[in-house]
Short mmCIF file of C-alpha atoms in Angstrom, two decimals:
data_model
loop_
_atom_site.label_atom_id
_atom_site.label_comp_id
_atom_site.label_asym_id
_atom_site.label_seq_id
_atom_site.Cartn_x
_atom_site.Cartn_y
_atom_site.Cartn_z
CA MET A 1 76.94 -32.57 -35.65
CA ALA A 2 79.98 -32.98 -38.25
CA PRO A 3 79.29 -31.06 -41.53
CA PRO A 4 79.76 -32.75 -44.83
CA PRO A 5 83.98 -33.34 -45.39
CA SER A 6 84.30 -33.07 -48.79
CA ASP A 7 84.11 -28.94 -48.57
CA VAL A 8 87.43 -28.72 -46.62
CA LYS A 9 90.46 -27.18 -48.62
CA LEU A 10 93.86 -26.83 -47.08
CA LEU A 11 96.35 -23.98 -48.85
CA GLY A 12 99.63 -25.13 -47.96
CA TYR A 13 103.04 -26.01 -48.30
CA ARG A 14 104.48 -29.42 -47.20
CA PRO A 15 107.69 -28.23 -45.62
CA SER A 16 105.62 -25.90 -43.25
CA PRO A 17 105.71 -26.58 -39.82
CA PHE A 18 102.46 -24.05 -39.56
CA VAL A 19 100.81 -26.44 -42.65
CA ASN A 20 101.61 -29.50 -40.93
CA ARG A 21 100.22 -28.61 -37.42
CA VAL A 22 96.90 -27.88 -39.02
CA GLN A 23 96.96 -31.19 -40.59
CA PHE A 24 97.58 -33.02 -37.57
CA ALA A 25 94.84 -31.26 -36.41
CA LEU A 26 92.35 -32.62 -39.30
CA ASN A 27 93.64 -36.00 -38.81
CA LEU A 28 92.85 -36.19 -35.33
CA LYS A 29 89.44 -35.69 -36.30
CA SER A 30 89.32 -37.72 -39.31
CA VAL A 31 88.08 -34.74 -41.63
CA ASP A 32 88.71 -35.33 -45.28
CA TYR A 33 90.22 -32.50 -46.90
CA GLU A 34 91.89 -31.59 -50.27
CA PHE A 35 95.62 -30.15 -49.98
CA ILE A 36 96.14 -27.47 -52.26
CA PRO A 37 99.69 -27.09 -52.52
CA GLU A 38 100.75 -22.99 -52.86
CA ASN A 39 103.99 -22.16 -54.37
CA VAL A 40 105.39 -19.67 -52.12
CA MET A 41 107.22 -17.76 -54.50
CA ALA A 42 104.20 -17.41 -57.02
CA LYS A 43 101.31 -17.24 -54.81
CA SER A 44 97.92 -17.92 -56.25
CA GLU A 45 94.85 -15.92 -56.65
CA LEU A 46 93.16 -18.20 -54.24
CA LEU A 47 95.61 -17.31 -51.53
CA LEU A 48 95.75 -13.84 -52.21
CA LYS A 49 92.18 -13.86 -51.96
CA SER A 50 91.59 -15.87 -48.99
CA ASN A 51 94.30 -14.26 -46.87
CA PRO A 52 94.51 -10.62 -48.03
CA VAL A 53 96.02 -9.52 -44.69
CA TYR A 54 99.20 -11.85 -44.48
CA LYS A 55 99.17 -13.42 -47.82
CA LYS A 56 100.47 -16.59 -46.16
CA ILE A 57 99.74 -20.31 -45.63
CA PRO A 58 98.22 -22.12 -44.06
CA VAL A 59 94.46 -21.04 -44.88
CA LEU A 60 91.57 -23.32 -44.35
CA ILE A 61 88.79 -22.95 -46.36
CA HIS A 62 85.75 -24.56 -45.02
CA GLY A 63 82.95 -24.20 -47.64
CA ASP A 64 83.49 -20.72 -48.96
CA LYS A 65 84.96 -19.30 -45.67
CA PRO A 66 88.57 -18.72 -45.38
CA ILE A 67 90.30 -19.11 -41.68
CA CYS A 68 93.87 -17.94 -41.42
CA GLU A 69 96.54 -18.27 -38.89
CA SER A 70 97.61 -21.81 -37.81
CA LEU A 71 96.87 -21.67 -34.07
CA VAL A 72 93.55 -20.06 -35.03
CA ILE A 73 92.85 -22.75 -37.47
CA VAL A 74 93.59 -25.43 -34.94
CA GLN A 75 91.26 -23.77 -32.45
CA TYR A 76 88.72 -23.56 -35.21
CA ILE A 77 89.07 -27.45 -35.89
CA ASP A 78 88.57 -28.25 -32.63
CA GLU A 79 85.44 -26.36 -32.22
CA THR A 80 83.92 -27.31 -35.60
CA TRP A 81 84.57 -30.93 -35.34
CA SER A 82 83.35 -31.21 -31.76
CA ASP A 83 82.44 -34.82 -31.85
CA GLY A 84 85.80 -36.06 -32.65
CA PRO A 85 88.75 -36.27 -29.76
CA SER A 86 89.29 -32.60 -28.09
CA ILE A 87 92.58 -30.98 -28.80
CA LEU A 88 92.57 -28.02 -26.37
CA PRO A 89 92.19 -28.92 -22.77
CA SER A 90 88.61 -28.58 -21.03
CA HIS A 91 89.44 -26.66 -18.09
CA PRO A 92 89.87 -23.00 -18.30
CA TYR A 93 93.13 -22.80 -16.49
CA ASP A 94 94.50 -25.56 -18.38
CA ARG A 95 93.37 -24.08 -21.65
CA SER A 96 95.49 -20.65 -20.57
CA THR A 97 98.44 -22.90 -19.71
CA ALA A 98 98.18 -24.60 -23.06
CA ARG A 99 97.83 -20.97 -24.79
CA PHE A 100 100.89 -19.37 -22.83
CA TRP A 101 103.26 -22.37 -24.03
CA ALA A 102 102.00 -22.01 -27.61
CA ALA A 103 102.73 -18.33 -27.39
CA TYR A 104 106.29 -18.62 -25.95
CA ILE A 105 107.16 -21.75 -28.58
CA ASP A 106 105.81 -19.77 -31.42
CA ASP A 107 107.18 -16.11 -30.58
CA LYS A 108 110.48 -16.92 -28.81
CA TRP A 109 111.59 -20.33 -28.91
CA TYR A 110 111.12 -21.04 -32.56
CA PRO A 111 112.31 -17.82 -33.74
CA ALA A 112 115.50 -18.36 -32.13
CA LEU A 113 115.76 -21.89 -33.60
CA ARG A 114 115.19 -20.29 -37.25
CA SER A 115 117.81 -17.53 -36.46
CA LEU A 116 120.48 -20.30 -35.72
CA ALA A 117 120.84 -21.15 -39.34
CA ASP A 118 121.46 -17.31 -40.34
CA ALA A 119 123.87 -16.88 -37.53
CA THR A 120 127.43 -16.34 -39.08
CA GLU A 121 129.68 -15.26 -36.25
CA GLU A 122 130.59 -17.99 -33.52
CA SER A 123 129.67 -15.57 -30.60
CA SER A 124 126.25 -14.85 -31.71
CA LYS A 125 125.70 -18.53 -32.80
CA ALA A 126 126.67 -19.44 -29.39
CA ALA A 127 124.00 -16.79 -27.68
CA ILE A 128 121.48 -17.88 -30.11
CA LEU A 129 122.21 -21.72 -28.95
CA GLU A 130 121.92 -21.05 -25.24
CA LYS A 131 118.46 -19.35 -25.42
CA ILE A 132 117.12 -22.34 -27.48
CA LEU A 133 118.61 -24.56 -24.93
CA GLU A 134 117.30 -22.69 -21.94
CA GLY A 135 113.92 -22.66 -23.90
CA VAL A 136 114.25 -26.69 -24.06
CA ILE A 137 114.46 -26.78 -20.31
CA LEU A 138 111.52 -24.78 -19.87
CA LEU A 139 109.44 -26.88 -22.53
CA GLU A 140 110.62 -30.31 -20.33
CA ASP A 141 109.59 -28.79 -17.38
CA ALA A 142 106.09 -27.82 -18.73
CA PHE A 143 105.69 -31.35 -20.37
CA VAL A 144 106.32 -33.11 -17.07
CA LYS A 145 103.36 -30.86 -15.58
CA CYS A 146 101.22 -31.00 -18.32
CA SER A 147 101.54 -34.62 -19.30
CA ASN A 148 100.81 -35.64 -15.55
CA GLY A 149 102.68 -38.80 -16.08
CA ASN A 150 101.43 -39.66 -19.30
CA GLY A 151 102.86 -39.67 -22.66
CA PHE A 152 101.81 -36.40 -24.67
CA PHE A 153 101.15 -32.56 -23.33
CA GLY A 154 97.72 -33.25 -23.80
CA GLY A 155 97.77 -36.12 -21.14
CA ASP A 156 97.08 -39.85 -22.65
CA LYS A 157 96.28 -38.39 -26.02
CA LEU A 158 97.50 -35.77 -28.39
CA GLY A 159 96.59 -32.08 -27.49
CA TYR A 160 97.14 -28.59 -28.41
CA LEU A 161 100.74 -28.47 -27.11
CA ASP A 162 101.66 -31.54 -28.75
CA LEU A 163 100.79 -29.98 -32.37
CA VAL A 164 102.15 -26.41 -31.61
CA LEU A 165 105.89 -28.00 -30.46
CA GLY A 166 105.60 -31.18 -32.44
CA CYS A 167 105.26 -29.49 -35.99
CA TYR A 168 109.02 -27.97 -35.51
CA LEU A 169 110.37 -31.83 -34.85
CA GLY A 170 111.56 -32.00 -38.33
CA TRP A 171 113.15 -28.65 -38.65
CA LEU A 172 114.62 -29.28 -35.28
CA LYS A 173 116.55 -32.17 -36.41
CA VAL A 174 117.55 -30.17 -39.68
CA SER A 175 119.07 -27.64 -37.13
CA GLU A 176 120.68 -29.99 -35.17
CA VAL A 177 122.43 -31.69 -38.20
CA ASN A 178 123.64 -28.25 -39.55
CA SER A 179 124.86 -26.53 -36.69
CA ASP A 180 126.29 -29.98 -35.31
CA VAL A 181 124.66 -29.57 -31.99
CA LYS A 182 121.95 -31.80 -29.75
CA ILE A 183 118.88 -29.56 -28.72
CA LEU A 184 117.10 -32.52 -27.63
CA ASP A 185 119.37 -34.61 -25.32
CA GLU A 186 118.54 -37.72 -23.57
CA THR A 187 120.69 -36.60 -20.36
CA LYS A 188 119.14 -33.11 -20.13
CA THR A 189 115.77 -33.29 -21.93
CA PRO A 190 114.73 -36.96 -21.35
CA ALA A 191 111.05 -36.61 -21.40
CA LEU A 192 111.14 -34.56 -24.44
CA VAL A 193 113.10 -37.17 -26.21
CA GLY A 194 110.61 -39.67 -25.30
CA TRP A 195 107.72 -37.74 -26.43
CA ALA A 196 109.47 -36.72 -29.92
CA GLU A 197 109.57 -40.53 -30.44
CA ARG A 198 105.89 -40.90 -29.39
CA PHE A 199 104.45 -38.12 -31.42
CA LYS A 200 106.43 -38.95 -34.74
CA SER A 201 104.75 -42.34 -34.69
CA HIS A 202 101.31 -41.33 -33.83
CA GLU A 203 98.94 -42.44 -36.74
CA ALA A 204 97.81 -38.31 -37.01
CA VAL A 205 101.48 -37.36 -37.65
CA LYS A 206 103.17 -40.26 -39.44
CA GLY A 207 103.41 -39.47 -43.37
CA THR A 208 102.33 -35.78 -42.70
CA LEU A 209 105.06 -34.54 -40.65
CA PRO A 210 108.20 -34.28 -43.18
CA GLU A 211 111.55 -36.37 -41.86
CA ALA A 212 114.53 -34.41 -41.57
CA ASP A 213 116.09 -36.02 -44.63
CA GLU A 214 113.51 -34.62 -46.84
CA LEU A 215 113.82 -30.96 -45.20
CA LEU A 216 117.69 -31.21 -45.69
CA GLN A 217 117.22 -32.23 -49.31
CA LEU A 218 114.78 -29.21 -49.71
CA LEU A 219 117.41 -27.09 -48.44
CA ARG A 220 120.19 -28.34 -50.53
CA ASN A 221 118.07 -27.65 -53.61
CA MET A 222 116.97 -24.39 -52.18
CA GLN A 223 120.91 -23.38 -51.76
CA ALA A 224 121.86 -24.79 -55.14
CA ALA A 225 119.07 -22.75 -57.11
CA ALA A 226 120.32 -19.46 -54.80
CA ASN A 227 123.85 -20.36 -56.08
CA VAL A 228 122.81 -20.49 -59.83
CA GLU A 229 120.79 -17.48 -59.46
CA ALA A 230 123.86 -15.65 -57.67
CA SER A 231 126.29 -16.65 -60.31
CA LYS A 232 124.28 -15.19 -63.43
CA MET B 1 80.06 -22.46 -6.52
CA ALA B 2 81.56 -22.87 -3.07
CA GLY B 3 83.92 -20.17 -1.54
CA VAL B 4 84.82 -16.71 -2.69
CA ASP B 5 87.15 -16.33 -5.60
CA LYS B 6 90.36 -14.30 -4.55
CA VAL B 7 91.52 -12.57 -7.89
CA VAL B 8 94.70 -10.42 -8.03
CA LEU B 9 95.62 -8.00 -10.87
CA LEU B 10 99.31 -7.09 -11.50
CA ASP B 11 99.61 -4.36 -13.57
CA PHE B 12 100.86 -1.02 -14.69
CA LYS B 13 98.54 1.99 -14.97
CA VAL B 14 99.18 3.14 -18.65
CA SER B 15 99.78 -0.32 -19.78
CA MET B 16 96.97 -1.18 -22.69
CA PHE B 17 97.71 -4.72 -21.59
CA GLY B 18 96.73 -4.28 -18.25
CA MET B 19 93.83 -2.15 -19.57
CA ARG B 20 92.57 -4.99 -21.51
CA CYS B 21 92.15 -7.14 -18.16
CA ARG B 22 90.83 -4.48 -16.26
CA VAL B 23 88.05 -3.95 -19.06
CA ALA B 24 87.35 -7.61 -18.93
CA LEU B 25 87.12 -7.87 -15.19
CA ALA B 26 84.70 -4.90 -15.18
CA GLU B 27 82.61 -6.11 -17.85
CA LYS B 28 82.02 -9.54 -15.50
CA GLY B 29 81.61 -7.27 -12.56
CA ILE B 30 84.61 -9.37 -10.73
CA GLN B 31 85.82 -7.87 -7.59
CA TYR B 32 89.56 -7.85 -7.55
CA GLU B 33 92.82 -6.43 -5.74
CA TYR B 34 94.51 -4.24 -8.04
CA ARG B 35 98.43 -4.16 -7.49
CA GLU B 36 100.41 -1.32 -9.40
CA GLU B 37 104.06 -2.51 -10.23
CA ASP B 38 106.97 -0.24 -10.36
CA LEU B 39 108.56 -1.57 -13.70
CA ARG B 40 111.99 -0.53 -12.50
CA ASN B 41 111.74 -2.43 -9.42
CA LYS B 42 109.24 -5.73 -9.85
CA SER B 43 107.99 -7.07 -6.86
CA PRO B 44 109.06 -10.89 -5.93
CA LEU B 45 105.05 -11.67 -6.16
CA LEU B 46 105.68 -10.47 -10.23
CA LEU B 47 108.69 -12.34 -10.52
CA GLU B 48 107.50 -15.69 -8.96
CA MET B 49 103.90 -15.63 -11.00
CA ASN B 50 105.39 -14.50 -13.91
CA PRO B 51 108.94 -16.02 -14.02
CA ILE B 52 109.64 -16.35 -17.68
CA HIS B 53 108.62 -13.11 -19.27
CA LYS B 54 108.41 -11.12 -15.91
CA LYS B 55 106.10 -8.86 -17.32
CA ILE B 56 102.55 -7.40 -16.22
CA PRO B 57 99.63 -8.03 -16.60
CA VAL B 58 99.29 -11.08 -14.51
CA LEU B 59 96.17 -12.31 -13.02
CA ILE B 60 96.35 -14.17 -9.97
CA HIS B 61 93.00 -16.28 -9.50
CA ASN B 62 92.85 -18.28 -6.15
CA GLY B 63 96.91 -18.30 -6.13
CA LYS B 64 97.32 -19.49 -9.44
CA PRO B 65 98.93 -17.30 -12.25
CA VAL B 66 97.72 -16.32 -15.64
CA CYS B 67 99.92 -14.53 -17.88
CA GLU B 68 99.67 -12.65 -21.59
CA SER B 69 96.96 -10.39 -21.53
CA ALA B 70 95.12 -11.89 -24.56
CA ILE B 71 95.25 -15.24 -22.82
CA ILE B 72 94.12 -13.52 -19.69
CA VAL B 73 90.95 -12.02 -21.06
CA GLN B 74 90.01 -15.31 -22.95
CA TYR B 75 90.56 -17.27 -19.46
CA ILE B 76 88.21 -14.35 -17.78
CA ASP B 77 85.44 -14.87 -20.47
CA GLU B 78 85.53 -19.03 -20.06
CA VAL B 79 85.61 -18.87 -16.23
CA TRP B 80 82.97 -16.53 -15.77
CA HIS B 81 81.29 -17.52 -19.00
CA ASP B 82 77.61 -16.56 -17.85
CA LYS B 83 77.87 -12.63 -18.06
CA ASN B 84 78.51 -10.87 -21.01
CA PRO B 85 80.29 -13.55 -23.20
CA PHE B 86 83.19 -12.19 -25.33
CA LEU B 87 82.93 -14.49 -27.94
CA PRO B 88 79.89 -15.32 -30.14
CA SER B 89 79.18 -19.42 -30.02
CA ASP B 90 79.35 -19.77 -33.86
CA PRO B 91 83.07 -21.43 -34.50
CA TYR B 92 83.55 -19.28 -37.58
CA GLN B 93 82.98 -15.89 -35.90
CA ARG B 94 85.03 -16.77 -33.08
CA ALA B 95 88.08 -17.93 -35.48
CA GLN B 96 87.56 -14.36 -36.97
CA ALA B 97 88.11 -12.64 -33.49
CA ARG B 98 90.88 -14.68 -32.68
CA PHE B 99 92.25 -13.53 -35.83
CA TRP B 100 91.87 -9.98 -35.29
CA VAL B 101 92.84 -9.98 -31.77
CA ASP B 102 96.30 -11.71 -32.73
CA LEU B 103 96.92 -9.15 -35.75
CA ILE B 104 96.47 -6.30 -33.03
CA ASP B 105 98.71 -8.21 -30.36
CA LYS B 106 101.37 -8.68 -33.44
CA LYS B 107 101.33 -4.99 -34.61
CA ALA B 108 99.55 -2.42 -32.71
CA TYR B 109 101.99 -1.96 -29.70
CA ASP B 110 105.26 -1.79 -31.86
CA ALA B 111 103.41 0.28 -34.44
CA GLY B 112 102.43 3.02 -32.22
CA ARG B 113 105.86 2.92 -30.23
CA ARG B 114 107.77 3.78 -33.29
CA VAL B 115 105.55 6.52 -33.71
CA TRP B 116 106.59 8.23 -30.59
CA THR B 117 110.31 7.14 -30.32
CA LYS B 118 111.44 7.97 -34.01
CA LYS B 119 111.88 11.44 -35.54
CA GLY B 120 112.39 12.46 -39.06
CA GLU B 121 112.12 10.22 -41.95
CA GLU B 122 111.77 7.04 -39.77
CA GLN B 123 109.12 8.66 -38.09
CA GLU B 124 107.17 9.32 -41.34
CA LYS B 125 107.83 6.15 -42.02
CA ALA B 126 106.24 4.62 -38.70
CA LYS B 127 103.39 7.03 -39.27
CA LYS B 128 102.37 5.44 -42.61
CA GLU B 129 102.65 1.96 -41.21
CA PHE B 130 100.50 2.92 -38.12
CA LEU B 131 97.73 4.43 -40.08
CA GLU B 132 97.76 1.66 -42.53
CA LEU B 133 97.20 -0.77 -39.61
CA TYR B 134 94.41 1.39 -38.28
CA LYS B 135 92.62 1.86 -41.44
CA THR B 136 92.92 -2.08 -41.87
CA LEU B 137 91.16 -2.34 -38.78
CA GLU B 138 88.76 0.30 -39.54
CA GLY B 139 87.66 -1.62 -42.61
CA GLU B 140 87.28 -4.69 -40.44
CA LEU B 141 84.73 -2.79 -38.09
CA GLY B 142 82.85 -1.39 -41.20
CA ASP B 143 79.22 -0.14 -40.03
CA LYS B 144 79.38 -2.12 -37.14
CA PRO B 145 78.60 -0.80 -33.71
CA TYR B 146 81.41 -2.79 -32.17
CA PHE B 147 83.95 -5.23 -33.83
CA GLY B 148 81.69 -7.78 -32.06
CA GLY B 149 78.48 -6.58 -33.82
CA GLU B 150 76.01 -5.72 -32.02
CA LYS B 151 78.03 -6.82 -28.84
CA PHE B 152 81.22 -5.61 -27.23
CA GLY B 153 83.10 -8.43 -27.87
CA LEU B 154 86.96 -9.85 -27.70
CA VAL B 155 88.42 -7.83 -30.51
CA ASP B 156 86.64 -4.46 -28.95
CA VAL B 157 88.45 -5.77 -25.58
CA ALA B 158 91.41 -6.05 -27.06
CA LEU B 159 91.78 -2.71 -29.05
CA ILE B 160 90.03 -0.35 -26.90
CA PRO B 161 92.96 0.56 -24.61
CA PHE B 162 94.91 1.67 -27.88
CA TYR B 163 92.32 4.37 -27.65
CA CYS B 164 93.46 6.23 -24.79
CA TRP B 165 96.83 6.06 -26.38
CA PHE B 166 95.80 7.93 -29.53
CA TYR B 167 96.10 11.65 -28.18
CA ALA B 168 99.95 10.56 -27.17
CA TYR B 169 100.56 9.32 -30.82
CA GLU B 170 98.83 12.31 -32.76
CA THR B 171 100.62 14.62 -30.59
CA CYS B 172 104.17 13.09 -31.17
CA GLY B 173 103.49 12.25 -34.76
CA ASN B 174 101.54 15.40 -35.88
CA PHE B 175 98.60 14.01 -37.09
CA LYS B 176 94.89 13.73 -36.13
CA MET B 177 93.16 10.18 -35.64
CA GLU B 178 89.81 11.89 -36.27
CA ALA B 179 90.79 13.17 -39.75
CA GLU B 180 92.48 9.64 -40.59
CA CYS B 181 90.05 7.04 -39.20
CA SER B 182 87.03 8.71 -37.88
CA LYS B 183 84.80 5.57 -37.72
CA LEU B 184 87.63 4.03 -35.54
CA VAL B 185 87.45 7.63 -33.16
CA ALA B 186 83.68 6.91 -32.97
CA TRP B 187 83.91 3.63 -32.19
CA GLY B 188 86.04 4.33 -29.47
CA LYS B 189 84.01 7.23 -28.03
CA ARG B 190 80.91 4.43 -28.25
CA CYS B 191 83.03 2.20 -26.21
CA MET B 192 83.87 4.96 -23.56
CA GLU B 193 80.15 5.12 -22.86
CA ARG B 194 80.59 1.58 -21.31
CA GLU B 195 81.05 1.87 -17.72
CA SER B 196 84.03 -0.99 -17.70
CA VAL B 197 86.03 0.80 -20.16
CA ALA B 198 85.54 4.55 -19.10
CA LYS B 199 86.64 3.15 -15.46
CA SER B 200 89.45 1.02 -16.95
CA LEU B 201 91.19 3.47 -19.44
CA VAL B 202 93.61 6.18 -18.21
CA ASP B 203 92.94 9.86 -19.29
CA PRO B 204 94.69 10.53 -22.49
CA LYS B 205 96.61 13.66 -20.94
CA GLU B 206 98.14 11.40 -18.26
CA VAL B 207 99.21 8.86 -20.89
CA TYR B 208 100.82 11.99 -22.99
CA GLU B 209 102.70 12.82 -19.85
CA PHE B 210 104.18 9.30 -19.60
CA VAL B 211 105.28 9.06 -23.05
CA LEU B 212 107.06 12.72 -22.61
CA HIS B 213 108.70 11.13 -19.54
CA MET B 214 109.81 8.17 -21.31
CA LYS B 215 111.07 10.31 -24.16
CA LYS B 216 113.06 11.97 -21.60
CA VAL B 217 114.44 8.80 -20.15
CA PHE B 218 115.41 7.27 -23.66
CA GLY B 219 117.16 10.70 -24.59
CA ILE B 220 114.82 11.63 -27.51
CA GLU B 221 114.03 14.90 -28.02
#
């Protein structure tokens, strides 16, 4: 039984992939929600009260109950709006596989991707890039196994892993542009390349996932602001 | 249900993460084969079943591997769902439990490790962070008998193995958990009254011996 949709709030920040993945989940379940943008440099009282442990977005507030940590939130959404399309697989073994890859993506792969931007020396940059590329080969293999001939990690519809990896696609493109490198490659990861296009054009994703151009502009603005501060 | 389940656990005796799986299996009354791994000389089976991380614990259920202890515990709970469920049915309470398990996963191992591997000022800093973490956890426990409320649940399974490491942390760090987090110590003793916990956790003195051995190996005096 779906609860009334109007009492769902999402504290977030549009460029954050962790916020985006929660939005995809809400969109998949057709849940109306109020997006409350947070200024990550000046956190609101509501955020500090709702997430006292980490003080971070995203926070989903359902009624007056806050739920924190994006993967916890996605599972909450899946279990609460149970009459919508399911996000996690139903079989326990498939669920454990989805959780395994989600942990790999969030704890190993994405931190490597992020660290590429901060790498200054060519040798460390090369080492990080090797890790990222090894990772996408693993993810290509995982995709082939999970999709079972269909278009998404979730099979013929978007599932948990699609949201977990898909939310990073904007920033992945930014990394490719900034480091002048191809991470998803038609020759090495053809299945993921196809998946990425399908994911980005899905109705639950389009309009919510920021385009790489928007993120690049954001980075340039942040860099310009930092330069102004530094020269004061 | 046709046939008999074959369950194997690849493990390492003093690992808190391995202990979580032992507790979970015991809570559900599951018969399984325990295999101790030599972490300096990992078995071909371990490398085959967990090629990406090459770590224990690994649960092998009818030949299929499940890796990562928090994932293994949830898998056990979902497959053997009829007995002693670790999670309540309410989605919000389930979300709360998952949040705290995630926090423990992010922080508890490293916080403890820094206490026994560091010296001097770095160790003092490590102790402060360690105690802050455990006080936060104690706050979440409140006056409940278990983190799961009246029932021993997912968070209890995730955290209880660290209880048998308290003696090693205290001795290396020169503090007493009883003095700093008495409610949490009481919770630990309460959990130890459960057979599943008592037979899955390792004697704290044995954990301490292991830590002393590792300090020698790392050259920390």
